[in-house]
């Protein structure tokens, strides 16, 4: 009996410290202790060697041992079953699966740059509708019916209403601002515009502009030049030169077009500047008195300047994009190049 007790104690120690690393080890345990030729069976077989007066005590000892061996097995069995149900464990040290990220469209990158430059000198941002009426797109901008300047822009008309057009320029937003906002006004209006052009490398039926308008007492052409010079140096770098050429727009007097020194060759002559050293980037001028009058503003008291630039044009000059169609073809090989700008 004493040796049986010792044997059981030894096995109990073994059972208590047993932790299976996997299902195979647990199965080995089952076979070793609980199998048909296992230890529990073998120890029960020893009972016959125990003297009759000690049988009761030995029986209790053996039952306790059997329960211990079985409980150990059952507890690990259910642990393993629930781990299997949860699926494989997650290894947090494995590298993640990268998600493909989109990039900002170059026109949006440039539009955002334009906005942030003008915001820094006190301009706010406004927008207007892309479907416009004749008054805001033409007539109020000093372009009455049959004015020859209307032919400069091939207009899309809305077939259900001859008074409606797809705006041909963001200058229409100028008209809406003069109509609705109190003076002084200092605002830029970025947005999409439409013209009935055949699509090619150099023309598109829709593109983007950004308009600027400043109306207050004592606004002069010098303010216009200084504002645009600031814009150019912020957008293209400190060493960029500007020049103004006289031009004509019905809604400004005097009017000018502004060129900058070529960003590619620096002025020595290349394809971008067509070997002139200069590239045109925008139109501008002092707001025409007739336009101010159209919105009830006295041109004897208030003056203003305005400018309008093509966002595609600024992007072309800044990043040397030579085909307008690239902007709307959604070719990721083109778009990805602007990942870091
Ligand atoms: N609206 C003109 C265009 O689309 C650009 C422009 C020129 C806007 C002079 C202006 C301006 O505000 O003053 O060609």
GROMACS .gro file of C-alpha atoms and ligand atoms in nm:
model
  355
    1UNK     CA    1   0.000   0.000   0.000
    2UNK     CA    2   0.282   0.239   0.095
    3UNK     CA    3   0.452   0.191  -0.239
    4UNK     CA    4   0.118   0.237  -0.421
    5UNK     CA    5   0.072   0.568  -0.235
    6UNK     CA    6   0.419   0.680  -0.332
    7UNK     CA    7   0.361   0.586  -0.693
    8UNK     CA    8   0.036   0.785  -0.703
    9UNK     CA    9   0.201   1.089  -0.546
   10UNK     CA   10   0.469   1.084  -0.812
   11UNK     CA   11   0.215   1.063  -1.096
   12UNK     CA   12   0.007   1.338  -0.935
   13UNK     CA   13   0.309   1.566  -0.935
   14UNK     CA   14   0.366   1.489  -1.298
   15UNK     CA   15   0.002   1.561  -1.383
   16UNK     CA   16  -0.004   1.890  -1.189
   17UNK     CA   17   0.298   2.028  -1.369
   18UNK     CA   18   0.187   1.906  -1.713
   19UNK     CA   19   0.106   2.178  -1.971
   20UNK     CA   20   0.065   2.053  -2.329
   21UNK     CA   21   0.220   2.273  -2.598
   22UNK     CA   22  -0.017   2.140  -2.862
   23UNK     CA   23  -0.288   1.888  -2.937
   24UNK     CA   24  -0.037   1.608  -3.002
   25UNK     CA   25   0.116   1.642  -2.656
   26UNK     CA   26  -0.230   1.633  -2.499
   27UNK     CA   27  -0.309   1.315  -2.693
   28UNK     CA   28   0.015   1.159  -2.570
   29UNK     CA   29  -0.093   1.246  -2.215
   30UNK     CA   30  -0.434   1.086  -2.269
   31UNK     CA   31  -0.279   0.765  -2.397
   32UNK     CA   32  -0.022   0.760  -2.114
   33UNK     CA   33  -0.266   0.816  -1.827
   34UNK     CA   34  -0.616   0.739  -1.952
   35UNK     CA   35  -0.561   0.492  -2.237
   36UNK     CA   36  -0.669   0.124  -2.218
   37UNK     CA   37  -0.312   0.033  -2.120
   38UNK     CA   38  -0.260   0.361  -1.936
   39UNK     CA   39  -0.134   0.441  -1.588
   40UNK     CA   40  -0.480   0.485  -1.431
   41UNK     CA   41  -0.584   0.135  -1.548
   42UNK     CA   42  -0.250  -0.009  -1.436
   43UNK     CA   43  -0.278   0.142  -1.087
   44UNK     CA   44  -0.636   0.016  -1.050
   45UNK     CA   45  -0.493  -0.329  -1.134
   46UNK     CA   46  -0.262  -0.295  -0.831
   47UNK     CA   47  -0.569  -0.294  -0.603
   48UNK     CA   48  -0.563  -0.668  -0.581
   49UNK     CA   49  -0.226  -0.653  -0.407
   50UNK     CA   50  -0.366  -0.429  -0.133
   51UNK     CA   51  -0.464  -0.612   0.192
   52UNK     CA   52  -0.841  -0.630   0.243
   53UNK     CA   53  -0.846  -0.400   0.549
   54UNK     CA   54  -0.677  -0.121   0.353
   55UNK     CA   55  -0.889  -0.157   0.037
   56UNK     CA   56  -1.139   0.116   0.127
   57UNK     CA   57  -0.871   0.377   0.188
   58UNK     CA   58  -0.681   0.268  -0.124
   59UNK     CA   59  -1.003   0.290  -0.328
   60UNK     CA   60  -1.055   0.653  -0.228
   61UNK     CA   61  -0.694   0.733  -0.312
   62UNK     CA   62  -0.725   0.573  -0.655
   63UNK     CA   63  -1.053   0.747  -0.736
   64UNK     CA   64  -0.904   1.084  -0.644
   65UNK     CA   65  -0.608   1.010  -0.872
   66UNK     CA   66  -0.834   0.906  -1.159
   67UNK     CA   67  -1.045   1.223  -1.126
   68UNK     CA   68  -0.731   1.441  -1.122
   69UNK     CA   69  -0.597   1.274  -1.437
   70UNK     CA   70  -0.933   1.306  -1.618
   71UNK     CA   71  -0.997   1.666  -1.513
   72UNK     CA   72  -0.655   1.774  -1.634
   73UNK     CA   73  -0.727   1.619  -1.972
   74UNK     CA   74  -1.076   1.769  -2.001
   75UNK     CA   75  -0.966   2.120  -1.907
   76UNK     CA   76  -0.692   2.130  -2.174
   77UNK     CA   77  -0.917   1.963  -2.427
   78UNK     CA   78  -1.179   2.239  -2.394
   79UNK     CA   79  -0.911   2.510  -2.393
   80UNK     CA   80  -0.775   2.379  -2.721
   81UNK     CA   81  -1.124   2.349  -2.869
   82UNK     CA   82  -1.209   2.713  -2.792
   83UNK     CA   83  -0.870   2.833  -2.927
   84UNK     CA   84  -0.938   2.639  -3.248
   85UNK     CA   85  -1.283   2.800  -3.275
   86UNK     CA   86  -1.127   3.150  -3.251
   87UNK     CA   87  -0.905   3.074  -3.548
   88UNK     CA   88  -0.531   3.121  -3.569
   89UNK     CA   89  -0.371   3.360  -3.322
   90UNK     CA   90  -0.278   3.706  -3.458
   91UNK     CA   91   0.090   3.782  -3.484
   92UNK     CA   92   0.117   4.153  -3.417
   93UNK     CA   93   0.480   4.162  -3.519
   94UNK     CA   94   0.404   4.076  -3.883
   95UNK     CA   95   0.425   4.373  -4.122
   96UNK     CA   96   0.080   4.506  -4.226
   97UNK     CA   97  -0.072   4.485  -4.573
   98UNK     CA   98  -0.021   4.827  -4.731
   99UNK     CA   99  -0.340   5.002  -4.849
  100UNK     CA  100  -0.297   5.175  -5.184
  101UNK     CA  101  -0.342   5.550  -5.127
  102UNK     CA  102  -0.467   5.795  -5.385
  103UNK     CA  103  -0.288   6.120  -5.459
  104UNK     CA  104  -0.416   6.473  -5.490
  105UNK     CA  105  -0.489   6.583  -5.844
  106UNK     CA  106  -0.225   6.831  -5.970
  107UNK     CA  107  -0.492   7.090  -6.047
  108UNK     CA  108  -0.619   7.065  -5.691
  109UNK     CA  109  -0.263   7.091  -5.557
  110UNK     CA  110  -0.211   7.412  -5.755
  111UNK     CA  111  -0.554   7.552  -5.672
  112UNK     CA  112  -0.482   7.496  -5.302
  113UNK     CA  113  -0.147   7.675  -5.340
  114UNK     CA  114  -0.317   7.970  -5.512
  115UNK     CA  115  -0.576   7.988  -5.234
  116UNK     CA  116  -0.322   7.973  -4.953
  117UNK     CA  117  -0.104   8.244  -5.111
  118UNK     CA  118  -0.394   8.488  -5.145
  119UNK     CA  119  -0.539   8.398  -4.805
  120UNK     CA  120  -0.210   8.509  -4.649
  121UNK     CA  121  -0.266   8.863  -4.778
  122UNK     CA  122  -0.625   8.890  -4.669
  123UNK     CA  123  -0.829   8.748  -4.957
  124UNK     CA  124  -1.125   8.528  -4.876
  125UNK     CA  125  -1.257   8.250  -5.099
  126UNK     CA  126  -1.596   8.250  -5.274
  127UNK     CA  127  -1.756   8.035  -5.541
  128UNK     CA  128  -2.041   8.076  -5.786
  129UNK     CA  129  -2.269   7.850  -5.992
  130UNK     CA  130  -2.138   7.673  -6.303
  131UNK     CA  131  -2.471   7.722  -6.480
  132UNK     CA  132  -2.498   8.099  -6.507
  133UNK     CA  133  -2.740   8.349  -6.653
  134UNK     CA  134  -2.648   8.591  -6.927
  135UNK     CA  135  -2.640   8.889  -6.688
  136UNK     CA  136  -2.372   8.748  -6.458
  137UNK     CA  137  -2.159   8.585  -6.728
  138UNK     CA  138  -2.176   8.864  -6.990
  139UNK     CA  139  -2.403   9.166  -6.965
  140UNK     CA  140  -2.310   9.294  -6.619
  141UNK     CA  141  -1.942   9.251  -6.714
  142UNK     CA  142  -1.980   9.525  -6.972
  143UNK     CA  143  -2.056   9.279  -7.251
  144UNK     CA  144  -2.410   9.356  -7.371
  145UNK     CA  145  -2.584   9.140  -7.639
  146UNK     CA  146  -2.394   9.144  -7.968
  147UNK     CA  147  -2.079   9.282  -7.803
  148UNK     CA  148  -1.792   9.146  -8.014
  149UNK     CA  149  -1.604   9.030  -7.701
  150UNK     CA  150  -1.864   8.757  -7.658
  151UNK     CA  151  -1.714   8.588  -7.962
  152UNK     CA  152  -1.381   8.553  -7.778
  153UNK     CA  153  -1.543   8.274  -7.579
  154UNK     CA  154  -1.730   7.991  -7.750
  155UNK     CA  155  -2.022   7.948  -7.522
  156UNK     CA  156  -2.228   7.639  -7.433
  157UNK     CA  157  -2.593   7.738  -7.403
  158UNK     CA  158  -2.845   7.542  -7.198
  159UNK     CA  159  -3.100   7.421  -7.455
  160UNK     CA  160  -3.406   7.453  -7.229
  161UNK     CA  161  -3.342   7.819  -7.149
  162UNK     CA  162  -3.157   8.052  -7.389
  163UNK     CA  163  -3.072   8.284  -7.100
  164UNK     CA  164  -2.861   8.018  -6.933
  165UNK     CA  165  -2.502   7.929  -7.019
  166UNK     CA  166  -2.228   7.713  -6.875
  167UNK     CA  167  -2.008   7.989  -6.736
  168UNK     CA  168  -1.724   8.071  -6.972
  169UNK     CA  169  -1.509   8.229  -6.701
  170UNK     CA  170  -1.500   8.276  -6.325
  171UNK     CA  171  -1.550   8.651  -6.378
  172UNK     CA  172  -1.920   8.566  -6.338
  173UNK     CA  173  -1.847   8.502  -5.969
  174UNK     CA  174  -1.707   8.859  -5.951
  175UNK     CA  175  -2.045   8.985  -6.063
  176UNK     CA  176  -2.224   8.782  -5.796
  177UNK     CA  177  -1.990   8.911  -5.527
  178UNK     CA  178  -2.028   9.276  -5.629
  179UNK     CA  179  -2.403   9.220  -5.619
  180UNK     CA  180  -2.418   9.058  -5.277
  181UNK     CA  181  -2.122   9.155  -5.057
  182UNK     CA  182  -2.061   9.478  -4.868
  183UNK     CA  183  -1.753   9.687  -4.953
  184UNK     CA  184  -1.459   9.665  -4.920
  185UNK     CA  185  -1.423   9.338  -5.113
  186UNK     CA  186  -1.109   9.127  -5.130
  187UNK     CA  187  -1.188   8.784  -5.266
  188UNK     CA  188  -1.071   8.505  -5.496
  189UNK     CA  189  -1.308   8.268  -5.676
  190UNK     CA  190  -1.165   7.937  -5.800
  191UNK     CA  191  -1.380   7.710  -6.012
  192UNK     CA  192  -1.455   7.518  -6.330
  193UNK     CA  193  -1.548   7.690  -6.655
  194UNK     CA  194  -1.667   7.563  -6.995
  195UNK     CA  195  -1.607   7.657  -7.356
  196UNK     CA  196  -1.716   7.497  -7.679
  197UNK     CA  197  -1.367   7.402  -7.795
  198UNK     CA  198  -1.245   7.093  -7.975
  199UNK     CA  199  -1.037   6.891  -7.731
  200UNK     CA  200  -0.665   6.893  -7.813
  201UNK     CA  201  -0.333   6.923  -7.632
  202UNK     CA  202  -0.386   7.299  -7.609
  203UNK     CA  203  -0.762   7.338  -7.563
  204UNK     CA  204  -1.037   7.166  -7.366
  205UNK     CA  205  -1.412   7.205  -7.332
  206UNK     CA  206  -1.379   7.247  -6.955
  207UNK     CA  207  -1.097   7.387  -6.749
  208UNK     CA  208  -1.035   7.579  -6.426
  209UNK     CA  209  -0.980   7.942  -6.345
  210UNK     CA  210  -0.921   8.151  -6.039
  211UNK     CA  211  -1.057   8.500  -6.030
  212UNK     CA  212  -0.941   8.778  -5.799
  213UNK     CA  213  -1.125   9.096  -5.707
  214UNK     CA  214  -1.030   9.385  -5.481
  215UNK     CA  215  -1.261   9.686  -5.448
  216UNK     CA  216  -1.207   9.964  -5.195
  217UNK     CA  217  -1.130  10.337  -5.180
  218UNK     CA  218  -0.795  10.432  -5.336
  219UNK     CA  219  -0.711  10.096  -5.495
  220UNK     CA  220  -0.457  10.163  -5.771
  221UNK     CA  221  -0.280   9.980  -6.052
  222UNK     CA  222   0.029   9.979  -5.827
  223UNK     CA  223  -0.167   9.765  -5.576
  224UNK     CA  224  -0.257   9.526  -5.856
  225UNK     CA  225   0.106   9.495  -5.968
  226UNK     CA  226   0.236   9.443  -5.616
  227UNK     CA  227  -0.031   9.183  -5.532
  228UNK     CA  228   0.038   8.981  -5.846
  229UNK     CA  229   0.414   9.014  -5.801
  230UNK     CA  230   0.376   8.869  -5.451
  231UNK     CA  231   0.168   8.584  -5.592
  232UNK     CA  232   0.427   8.503  -5.860
  233UNK     CA  233   0.724   8.497  -5.624
  234UNK     CA  234   0.534   8.273  -5.380
  235UNK     CA  235   0.420   8.037  -5.656
  236UNK     CA  236   0.728   8.025  -5.880
  237UNK     CA  237   1.015   8.142  -5.660
  238UNK     CA  238   1.181   8.469  -5.563
  239UNK     CA  239   1.382   8.517  -5.878
  240UNK     CA  240   1.082   8.514  -6.110
  241UNK     CA  241   1.039   8.836  -6.308
  242UNK     CA  242   0.705   8.977  -6.423
  243UNK     CA  243   0.601   9.206  -6.703
  244UNK     CA  244   0.266   9.360  -6.793
  245UNK     CA  245   0.149   9.404  -7.153
  246UNK     CA  246  -0.146   9.627  -7.243
  247UNK     CA  247  -0.450   9.420  -7.341
  248UNK     CA  248  -0.826   9.437  -7.369
  249UNK     CA  249  -1.103   9.296  -7.150
  250UNK     CA  250  -1.448   9.457  -7.151
  251UNK     CA  251  -1.471   9.449  -6.770
  252UNK     CA  252  -1.139   9.622  -6.694
  253UNK     CA  253  -0.987   9.955  -6.797
  254UNK     CA  254  -0.694   9.969  -6.834
  255UNK     CA  255  -0.641   9.596  -6.899
  256UNK     CA  256  -0.320   9.399  -6.909
  257UNK     CA  257  -0.182   9.053  -6.952
  258UNK     CA  258   0.092   8.945  -6.721
  259UNK     CA  259   0.392   8.735  -6.825
  260UNK     CA  260   0.652   8.575  -6.602
  261UNK     CA  261   1.010   8.488  -6.689
  262UNK     CA  262   1.019   8.132  -6.820
  263UNK     CA  263   1.037   7.881  -6.535
  264UNK     CA  264   1.218   7.624  -6.750
  265UNK     CA  265   1.497   7.819  -6.923
  266UNK     CA  266   1.499   8.126  -6.695
  267UNK     CA  267   1.471   8.354  -6.997
  268UNK     CA  268   1.727   8.213  -7.240
  269UNK     CA  269   1.462   8.054  -7.462
  270UNK     CA  270   1.299   7.709  -7.480
  271UNK     CA  271   0.987   7.529  -7.603
  272UNK     CA  272   0.769   7.636  -7.310
  273UNK     CA  273   0.827   8.008  -7.373
  274UNK     CA  274   0.848   7.957  -7.750
  275UNK     CA  275   1.198   8.107  -7.733
  276UNK     CA  276   1.073   8.443  -7.607
  277UNK     CA  277   1.189   8.396  -7.246
  278UNK     CA  278   0.839   8.489  -7.119
  279UNK     CA  279   0.519   8.293  -7.052
  280UNK     CA  280   0.176   8.452  -7.021
  281UNK     CA  281  -0.008   8.346  -6.707
  282UNK     CA  282  -0.305   8.576  -6.651
  283UNK     CA  283  -0.528   8.868  -6.750
  284UNK     CA  284  -0.596   9.161  -6.521
  285UNK     CA  285  -0.689   9.528  -6.495
  286UNK     CA  286  -0.872   9.798  -6.305
  287UNK     CA  287  -1.243   9.716  -6.268
  288UNK     CA  288  -1.433   9.906  -6.541
  289UNK     CA  289  -1.646  10.196  -6.403
  290UNK     CA  290  -1.946  10.062  -6.596
  291UNK     CA  291  -1.921   9.734  -6.409
  292UNK     CA  292  -1.912   9.910  -6.072
  293UNK     CA  293  -2.215  10.118  -6.177
  294UNK     CA  294  -2.401   9.799  -6.278
  295UNK     CA  295  -2.389   9.699  -5.911
  296UNK     CA  296  -2.471  10.042  -5.765
  297UNK     CA  297  -2.112  10.124  -5.667
  298UNK     CA  298  -1.996  10.482  -5.733
  299UNK     CA  299  -1.673  10.467  -5.940
  300UNK     CA  300  -1.587  10.819  -5.822
  301UNK     CA  301  -1.557  10.685  -5.466
  302UNK     CA  302  -1.447  10.324  -5.513
  303UNK     CA  303  -1.193  10.169  -5.744
  304UNK     CA  304  -1.081   9.812  -5.778
  305UNK     CA  305  -0.861   9.567  -5.956
  306UNK     CA  306  -0.939   9.222  -6.092
  307UNK     CA  307  -0.747   8.935  -6.239
  308UNK     CA  308  -0.820   8.593  -6.379
  309UNK     CA  309  -0.580   8.305  -6.424
  310UNK     CA  310  -0.610   7.955  -6.570
  311UNK     CA  311  -0.526   7.687  -6.315
  312UNK     CA  312  -0.420   7.445  -6.594
  313UNK     CA  313  -0.188   7.714  -6.728
  314UNK     CA  314  -0.024   7.776  -6.388
  315UNK     CA  315   0.014   7.398  -6.343
  316UNK     CA  316   0.163   7.362  -6.690
  317UNK     CA  317   0.420   7.632  -6.620
  318UNK     CA  318   0.500   7.501  -6.272
  319UNK     CA  319   0.522   7.130  -6.353
  320UNK     CA  320   0.582   7.131  -6.731
  321UNK     CA  321   0.263   6.947  -6.824
  322UNK     CA  322   0.239   6.988  -7.199
  323UNK     CA  323  -0.092   6.828  -7.285
  324UNK     CA  324  -0.419   6.955  -7.135
  325UNK     CA  325  -0.586   6.619  -7.190
  326UNK     CA  326  -0.365   6.456  -6.925
  327UNK     CA  327  -0.560   6.636  -6.653
  328UNK     CA  328  -0.882   6.451  -6.724
  329UNK     CA  329  -0.766   6.111  -6.850
  330UNK     CA  330  -0.719   5.965  -6.501
  331UNK     CA  331  -0.398   5.787  -6.596
  332UNK     CA  332  -0.240   5.690  -6.264
  333UNK     CA  333   0.109   5.700  -6.417
  334UNK     CA  334   0.055   6.074  -6.467
  335UNK     CA  335  -0.126   6.137  -6.138
  336UNK     CA  336   0.125   5.947  -5.922
  337UNK     CA  337   0.399   6.190  -6.017
  338UNK     CA  338   0.236   6.451  -5.797
  339UNK     CA  339   0.246   6.232  -5.484
  340UNK     CA  340   0.505   6.445  -5.309
  341UNK     CA  341   0.397   6.796  -5.413
  342LIG     N1  342  -1.220   8.634  -6.773
  342LIG     C1  343  -1.096   8.643  -6.850
  342LIG     C2  344  -1.085   8.519  -6.936
  342LIG     O1  345  -1.151   8.421  -6.911
  342LIG     C3  346  -0.977   8.651  -6.759
  342LIG     C4  347  -0.971   8.782  -6.687
  342LIG     C5  348  -0.908   8.887  -6.741
  342LIG     C6  349  -1.033   8.795  -6.565
  342LIG     C7  350  -0.900   9.009  -6.676
  342LIG     C8  351  -1.028   8.918  -6.497
  342LIG     C9  352  -0.959   9.022  -6.555
  342LIG     O2  353  -1.083   8.938  -6.378
  342LIG     O3  354  -0.955   9.139  -6.488
  342LIG     O4  355  -1.009   8.518  -7.027
   0.00000   0.00000   0.00000
